[in-house]
Amino acid sequence: MMRYRQDRAVACLVLSAFVVLRVAELPQALAQGAHDYPLPSSASEVFSPIREGFTVPLNPRDDLRGPRLIEDWREDRLEDARQTRWSELPVFVRDSTLHLHSRTYWFDEDDFGFAEPKALTTGGSLSYASGYIANFFQLRSALYTTQPLYANDSAAATLNLSPDGDQITTLGQLNGRMRFGGHELTVGRQLVRTPYINPYDVRMIPLTFEGASLVPRAQGPDQTIDYIASYLTRYKPRDRADFVSFSNGLGVRQDEGVLIAGASYHKNGLNIGASNYWIKDTLNTAYGEIDYMLLGDRLNGDGPSVRVGLNYLDQRTVGGLLEQRIVDNEVIPGTPYETYQASARIVASYRGFVFDSALSRVGDQAGILKPFGFGTSYTATMVTNFQQAGVDAYLLSLSYDFAKLGFEGVKFKAAWGKGWGQNDPVTNDDFANQEEVALRLVYAPSKGRLQGLRVEVEYIDWKVFNDALPSEDLTQFRTIVNYTVPLL
């Protein structure tokens, strides 16, 4: 009897330790966050994954479809200088551009009472694009770095430094772009913007990808058809300097890339499209969305506007050798499964105020895996996307553009989301019942001497109603100072 009690006590201690360690790992795994998209001034500027189409930008905020187009007087001045002073040089050199994107980031988190990651980092990127040779070939690259100015023992959890809390310097992009027949083919290390796979630029360094992508040649905001045909072999996580396979990013030892196909249509306030992402013997993710400007000015007006949207993401494990791989523990936990996340929203705006309300639902079999970009759900907030299995959620948010009061470039957004469901350690690790409050203040002047500056202050409180945690709250405070300087 004594021996039995000792064994049971040891077993309980081991199980308790496992639960604590597993839960301690979860916040970083679950707290994936929403996108770094400009705050809207009207319903027409609100983010829609499918509206952004399929692009291969040099910088994460290049060629966004939703926000109002802003002319940069510094770019115009450099362009005039290139055409007058360098008119005799080859186009490859004359039309080259070089941009310095500096970023300084303070990140302070209380991780459900387990740890308090803190880091002050600085760095950014240096991006280069050549002119086109014979209007056919262009060379592009981007060097990224993040350097710690202050970092405590848990700083690696901020994702602004390497897993051992050190600096990161990496050539995240190096590609050649070819134009032909109205298409653009980019080969090499690159940024890719699609609904499910995207730069996810919410830390010091964005996600970058390696492979080949075919998209239509950019035609400006009036472009009606978008498409992508791409095979990406590897991606670079935000906290690493090296690239890993997509299957590795899902915890599978197999070395597989992702095949992407998608198309979308945009006209008169209607945005509709679908895309698919297939990782051999691992995971398939399909996404579809319809977004429509129901009422109001579709050209960023100040009058009353209403916008509606529906989207659906289907995700399921795939594999011809699935049974043997389950035995060998080379699959995603819970394989095989099929799950989904569906969401709907309505957005209304008037004179700088933008109100957003959304609902979402996740399938019962498994949560949504999304290590390659931000979430597609309309209920996505700053930390959680309510992507856990069986979770229903709703979101309410209100933003305001203070330019209407004479404070040009100042915007504020407050969001509150709540999720609920059946706590199940197998599917969602008891993280079903939760809520988040997120506050975001942005100053980004669109003209004058401070153009190129963007300062963001963010506060997040993610509350998870789970008695197994030392604290119910994960809180974050972020201050980010960005400044872009065109050098060439």
PDB file of N, CA and C in Angstrom, residues 240-300:
ATOM      1  N   ARG A 240      14.222  34.163 -35.843  1.00  0.00           N
ATOM      2  CA  ARG A 240      15.359  33.375 -36.305  1.00  0.00           C
ATOM      3  C   ARG A 240      15.999  34.036 -37.518  1.00  0.00           C
ATOM      4  N   ALA A 241      17.289  33.746 -37.724  1.00  0.00           N
ATOM      5  CA  ALA A 241      17.996  34.285 -38.880  1.00  0.00           C
ATOM      6  C   ALA A 241      17.961  33.325 -40.057  1.00  0.00           C
ATOM      7  N   ASP A 242      17.656  32.048 -39.784  1.00  0.00           N
ATOM      8  CA  ASP A 242      17.690  31.047 -40.843  1.00  0.00           C
ATOM      9  C   ASP A 242      16.278  30.661 -41.271  1.00  0.00           C
ATOM     10  N   PHE A 243      16.200  29.973 -42.405  1.00  0.00           N
ATOM     11  CA  PHE A 243      14.934  29.546 -42.976  1.00  0.00           C
ATOM     12  C   PHE A 243      14.696  28.076 -42.645  1.00  0.00           C
ATOM     13  N   VAL A 244      13.423  27.723 -42.437  1.00  0.00           N
ATOM     14  CA  VAL A 244      13.043  26.342 -42.152  1.00  0.00           C
ATOM     15  C   VAL A 244      11.899  25.955 -43.084  1.00  0.00           C
ATOM     16  N   SER A 245      11.660  24.660 -43.242  1.00  0.00           N
ATOM     17  CA  SER A 245      10.583  24.209 -44.116  1.00  0.00           C
ATOM     18  C   SER A 245       9.231  24.483 -43.475  1.00  0.00           C
ATOM     19  N   PHE A 246       8.195  24.527 -44.289  1.00  0.00           N
ATOM     20  CA  PHE A 246       6.854  24.784 -43.785  1.00  0.00           C
ATOM     21  C   PHE A 246       6.360  23.641 -42.904  1.00  0.00           C
ATOM     22  N   SER A 247       6.694  22.411 -43.250  1.00  0.00           N
ATOM     23  CA  SER A 247       6.291  21.293 -42.408  1.00  0.00           C
ATOM     24  C   SER A 247       6.990  21.360 -41.048  1.00  0.00           C
ATOM     25  N   ASN A 248       8.254  21.786 -41.019  1.00  0.00           N
ATOM     26  CA  ASN A 248       8.946  21.969 -39.741  1.00  0.00           C
ATOM     27  C   ASN A 248       8.254  23.015 -38.884  1.00  0.00           C
ATOM     28  N   GLY A 249       7.725  24.053 -39.524  1.00  0.00           N
ATOM     29  CA  GLY A 249       7.021  25.095 -38.786  1.00  0.00           C
ATOM     30  C   GLY A 249       5.751  24.610 -38.124  1.00  0.00           C
ATOM     31  N   LEU A 250       5.253  23.464 -38.555  1.00  0.00           N
ATOM     32  CA  LEU A 250       4.067  22.851 -37.948  1.00  0.00           C
ATOM     33  C   LEU A 250       4.440  21.723 -36.991  1.00  0.00           C
ATOM     34  N   GLY A 251       5.746  21.565 -36.722  1.00  0.00           N
ATOM     35  CA  GLY A 251       6.192  20.538 -35.801  1.00  0.00           C
ATOM     36  C   GLY A 251       6.396  19.175 -36.422  1.00  0.00           C
ATOM     37  N   VAL A 252       6.395  19.104 -37.759  1.00  0.00           N
ATOM     38  CA  VAL A 252       6.579  17.843 -38.467  1.00  0.00           C
ATOM     39  C   VAL A 252       8.001  17.796 -39.013  1.00  0.00           C
ATOM     40  N   ARG A 253       8.696  16.678 -38.801  1.00  0.00           N
ATOM     41  CA  ARG A 253      10.109  16.597 -39.181  1.00  0.00           C
ATOM     42  C   ARG A 253      10.322  16.555 -40.693  1.00  0.00           C
ATOM     43  N   GLN A 254       9.306  16.209 -41.422  1.00  0.00           N
ATOM     44  CA  GLN A 254       9.421  16.142 -42.870  1.00  0.00           C
ATOM     45  C   GLN A 254       9.757  17.518 -43.454  1.00  0.00           C
ATOM     46  N   ASP A 255      10.470  17.535 -44.574  1.00  0.00           N
ATOM     47  CA  ASP A 255      10.939  18.780 -45.182  1.00  0.00           C
ATOM     48  C   ASP A 255      10.085  19.083 -46.410  1.00  0.00           C
ATOM     49  N   GLU A 256       8.985  19.803 -46.204  1.00  0.00           N
ATOM     50  CA  GLU A 256       8.046  20.078 -47.290  1.00  0.00           C
ATOM     51  C   GLU A 256       7.780  21.574 -47.404  1.00  0.00           C
ATOM     52  N   GLY A 257       7.546  22.023 -48.643  1.00  0.00           N
ATOM     53  CA  GLY A 257       7.149  23.396 -48.904  1.00  0.00           C
ATOM     54  C   GLY A 257       5.638  23.499 -49.034  1.00  0.00           C
ATOM     55  N   VAL A 258       5.173  24.660 -49.516  1.00  0.00           N
ATOM     56  CA  VAL A 258       3.733  24.895 -49.655  1.00  0.00           C
ATOM     57  C   VAL A 258       3.433  25.328 -51.088  1.00  0.00           C
ATOM     58  N   LEU A 259       2.384  24.753 -51.642  1.00  0.00           N
ATOM     59  CA  LEU A 259       1.895  25.107 -52.970  1.00  0.00           C
ATOM     60  C   LEU A 259       0.686  26.012 -52.794  1.00  0.00           C
ATOM     61  N   ILE A 260       0.724  27.213 -53.404  1.00  0.00           N
ATOM     62  CA  ILE A 260      -0.331  28.213 -53.228  1.00  0.00           C
ATOM     63  C   ILE A 260      -0.995  28.494 -54.563  1.00  0.00           C
ATOM     64  N   ALA A 261      -2.315  28.531 -54.553  1.00  0.00           N
ATOM     65  CA  ALA A 261      -3.083  28.947 -55.727  1.00  0.00           C
ATOM     66  C   ALA A 261      -4.255  29.790 -55.240  1.00  0.00           C
ATOM     67  N   GLY A 262      -4.521  30.907 -55.922  1.00  0.00           N
ATOM     68  CA  GLY A 262      -5.624  31.766 -55.494  1.00  0.00           C
ATOM     69  C   GLY A 262      -6.003  32.767 -56.558  1.00  0.00           C
ATOM     70  N   ALA A 263      -7.227  33.279 -56.445  1.00  0.00           N
ATOM     71  CA  ALA A 263      -7.707  34.309 -57.362  1.00  0.00           C
ATOM     72  C   ALA A 263      -8.754  35.147 -56.640  1.00  0.00           C
ATOM     73  N   SER A 264      -8.870  36.414 -57.047  1.00  0.00           N
ATOM     74  CA  SER A 264      -9.868  37.299 -56.441  1.00  0.00           C
ATOM     75  C   SER A 264     -10.310  38.342 -57.465  1.00  0.00           C
ATOM     76  N   TYR A 265     -11.506  38.896 -57.191  1.00  0.00           N
ATOM     77  CA  TYR A 265     -12.116  39.881 -58.085  1.00  0.00           C
ATOM     78  C   TYR A 265     -12.548  41.076 -57.259  1.00  0.00           C
ATOM     79  N   HIS A 266     -12.292  42.286 -57.798  1.00  0.00           N
ATOM     80  CA  HIS A 266     -12.585  43.518 -57.068  1.00  0.00           C
ATOM     81  C   HIS A 266     -13.223  44.534 -58.018  1.00  0.00           C
ATOM     82  N   LYS A 267     -14.425  45.000 -57.686  1.00  0.00           N
ATOM     83  CA  LYS A 267     -15.051  46.035 -58.493  1.00  0.00           C
ATOM     84  C   LYS A 267     -16.250  46.618 -57.766  1.00  0.00           C
ATOM     85  N   ASN A 268     -16.357  47.961 -57.820  1.00  0.00           N
ATOM     86  CA  ASN A 268     -17.511  48.671 -57.260  1.00  0.00           C
ATOM     87  C   ASN A 268     -17.816  48.264 -55.816  1.00  0.00           C
ATOM     88  N   GLY A 269     -16.765  48.176 -55.010  1.00  0.00           N
ATOM     89  CA  GLY A 269     -16.952  47.869 -53.597  1.00  0.00           C
ATOM     90  C   GLY A 269     -17.078  46.403 -53.277  1.00  0.00           C
ATOM     91  N   LEU A 270     -17.080  45.525 -54.288  1.00  0.00           N
ATOM     92  CA  LEU A 270     -17.164  44.082 -54.072  1.00  0.00           C
ATOM     93  C   LEU A 270     -15.778  43.471 -54.146  1.00  0.00           C
ATOM     94  N   ASN A 271     -15.421  42.662 -53.149  1.00  0.00           N
ATOM     95  CA  ASN A 271     -14.173  41.911 -53.127  1.00  0.00           C
ATOM     96  C   ASN A 271     -14.518  40.457 -52.832  1.00  0.00           C
ATOM     97  N   ILE A 272     -14.176  39.576 -53.745  1.00  0.00           N
ATOM     98  CA  ILE A 272     -14.524  38.169 -53.575  1.00  0.00           C
ATOM     99  C   ILE A 272     -13.377  37.320 -54.101  1.00  0.00           C
ATOM    100  N   GLY A 273     -13.071  36.221 -53.418  1.00  0.00           N
ATOM    101  CA  GLY A 273     -11.982  35.385 -53.882  1.00  0.00           C
ATOM    102  C   GLY A 273     -11.728  34.214 -52.966  1.00  0.00           C
ATOM    103  N   ALA A 274     -10.772  33.380 -53.370  1.00  0.00           N
ATOM    104  CA  ALA A 274     -10.419  32.185 -52.611  1.00  0.00           C
ATOM    105  C   ALA A 274      -8.962  31.842 -52.874  1.00  0.00           C
ATOM    106  N   SER A 275      -8.367  31.117 -51.940  1.00  0.00           N
ATOM    107  CA  SER A 275      -6.986  30.657 -52.100  1.00  0.00           C
ATOM    108  C   SER A 275      -6.814  29.333 -51.373  1.00  0.00           C
ATOM    109  N   ASN A 276      -5.807  28.574 -51.798  1.00  0.00           N
ATOM    110  CA  ASN A 276      -5.552  27.266 -51.198  1.00  0.00           C
ATOM    111  C   ASN A 276      -4.061  27.104 -50.946  1.00  0.00           C
ATOM    112  N   TYR A 277      -3.723  26.427 -49.826  1.00  0.00           N
ATOM    113  CA  TYR A 277      -2.341  26.246 -49.390  1.00  0.00           C
ATOM    114  C   TYR A 277      -2.151  24.771 -49.029  1.00  0.00           C
ATOM    115  N   TRP A 278      -1.342  24.066 -49.816  1.00  0.00           N
ATOM    116  CA  TRP A 278      -1.176  22.621 -49.645  1.00  0.00           C
ATOM    117  C   TRP A 278       0.264  22.304 -49.285  1.00  0.00           C
ATOM    118  N   ILE A 279       0.451  21.642 -48.132  1.00  0.00           N
ATOM    119  CA  ILE A 279       1.754  21.171 -47.680  1.00  0.00           C
ATOM    120  C   ILE A 279       1.706  19.652 -47.712  1.00  0.00           C
ATOM    121  N   LYS A 280       2.471  19.057 -48.586  1.00  0.00           N
ATOM    122  CA  LYS A 280       2.417  17.623 -48.836  1.00  0.00           C
ATOM    123  C   LYS A 280       2.512  16.800 -47.554  1.00  0.00           C
ATOM    124  N   ASP A 281       1.610  15.824 -47.426  1.00  0.00           N
ATOM    125  CA  ASP A 281       1.605  14.882 -46.300  1.00  0.00           C
ATOM    126  C   ASP A 281       1.534  15.576 -44.945  1.00  0.00           C
ATOM    127  N   THR A 282       1.046  16.820 -44.908  1.00  0.00           N
ATOM    128  CA  THR A 282       1.018  17.555 -43.639  1.00  0.00           C
ATOM    129  C   THR A 282      -0.322  18.264 -43.430  1.00  0.00           C
ATOM    130  N   LEU A 283      -0.589  19.320 -44.211  1.00  0.00           N
ATOM    131  CA  LEU A 283      -1.740  20.165 -43.920  1.00  0.00           C
ATOM    132  C   LEU A 283      -2.214  20.863 -45.190  1.00  0.00           C
ATOM    133  N   ASN A 284      -3.534  20.979 -45.332  1.00  0.00           N
ATOM    134  CA  ASN A 284      -4.119  21.783 -46.407  1.00  0.00           C
ATOM    135  C   ASN A 284      -5.043  22.830 -45.784  1.00  0.00           C
ATOM    136  N   THR A 285      -4.881  24.072 -46.235  1.00  0.00           N
ATOM    137  CA  THR A 285      -5.697  25.182 -45.741  1.00  0.00           C
ATOM    138  C   THR A 285      -6.331  25.889 -46.926  1.00  0.00           C
ATOM    139  N   ALA A 286      -7.638  26.037 -46.889  1.00  0.00           N
ATOM    140  CA  ALA A 286      -8.366  26.736 -47.955  1.00  0.00           C
ATOM    141  C   ALA A 286      -9.098  27.919 -47.348  1.00  0.00           C
ATOM    142  N   TYR A 287      -9.129  29.031 -48.088  1.00  0.00           N
ATOM    143  CA  TYR A 287      -9.744  30.264 -47.573  1.00  0.00           C
ATOM    144  C   TYR A 287     -10.605  30.902 -48.649  1.00  0.00           C
ATOM    145  N   GLY A 288     -11.776  31.376 -48.246  1.00  0.00           N
ATOM    146  CA  GLY A 288     -12.646  32.109 -49.143  1.00  0.00           C
ATOM    147  C   GLY A 288     -13.289  33.281 -48.422  1.00  0.00           C
ATOM    148  N   GLU A 289     -13.554  34.364 -49.167  1.00  0.00           N
ATOM    149  CA  GLU A 289     -14.119  35.565 -48.539  1.00  0.00           C
ATOM    150  C   GLU A 289     -14.937  36.353 -49.547  1.00  0.00           C
ATOM    151  N   ILE A 290     -16.006  36.953 -49.063  1.00  0.00           N
ATOM    152  CA  ILE A 290     -16.756  37.944 -49.830  1.00  0.00           C
ATOM    153  C   ILE A 290     -16.912  39.173 -48.948  1.00  0.00           C
ATOM    154  N   ASP A 291     -16.532  40.317 -49.481  1.00  0.00           N
ATOM    155  CA  ASP A 291     -16.529  41.577 -48.732  1.00  0.00           C
ATOM    156  C   ASP A 291     -17.183  42.626 -49.634  1.00  0.00           C
ATOM    157  N   TYR A 292     -18.122  43.406 -49.063  1.00  0.00           N
ATOM    158  CA  TYR A 292     -18.877  44.325 -49.915  1.00  0.00           C
ATOM    159  C   TYR A 292     -19.171  45.630 -49.193  1.00  0.00           C
ATOM    160  N   MET A 293     -18.951  46.731 -49.910  1.00  0.00           N
ATOM    161  CA  MET A 293     -19.301  48.057 -49.415  1.00  0.00           C
ATOM    162  C   MET A 293     -20.779  48.270 -49.696  1.00  0.00           C
ATOM    163  N   LEU A 294     -21.581  48.104 -48.670  1.00  0.00           N
ATOM    164  CA  LEU A 294     -23.030  48.085 -48.833  1.00  0.00           C
ATOM    165  C   LEU A 294     -23.623  49.472 -49.008  1.00  0.00           C
ATOM    166  N   LEU A 295     -23.066  50.447 -48.313  1.00  0.00           N
ATOM    167  CA  LEU A 295     -23.627  51.793 -48.323  1.00  0.00           C
ATOM    168  C   LEU A 295     -22.505  52.799 -48.158  1.00  0.00           C
ATOM    169  N   GLY A 296     -22.565  53.895 -48.900  1.00  0.00           N
ATOM    170  CA  GLY A 296     -21.649  54.997 -48.667  1.00  0.00           C
ATOM    171  C   GLY A 296     -20.590  55.137 -49.730  1.00  0.00           C
ATOM    172  N   ASP A 297     -19.709  56.080 -49.489  1.00  0.00           N
ATOM    173  CA  ASP A 297     -18.661  56.438 -50.428  1.00  0.00           C
ATOM    174  C   ASP A 297     -17.581  55.364 -50.424  1.00  0.00           C
ATOM    175  N   ARG A 298     -17.296  54.771 -51.576  1.00  0.00           N
ATOM    176  CA  ARG A 298     -16.270  53.748 -51.678  1.00  0.00           C
ATOM    177  C   ARG A 298     -14.880  54.342 -51.859  1.00  0.00           C
ATOM    178  N   LEU A 299     -14.782  55.654 -51.876  1.00  0.00           N
ATOM    179  CA  LEU A 299     -13.504  56.323 -52.094  1.00  0.00           C
ATOM    180  C   LEU A 299     -13.092  57.118 -50.865  1.00  0.00           C
ATOM    181  N   ASN A 300     -13.238  56.496 -49.686  1.00  0.00           N
ATOM    182  CA  ASN A 300     -12.743  57.082 -48.437  1.00  0.00           C
ATOM    183  C   ASN A 300     -13.419  58.404 -48.075  1.00  0.00           C
TER     184      ASN A 300
END
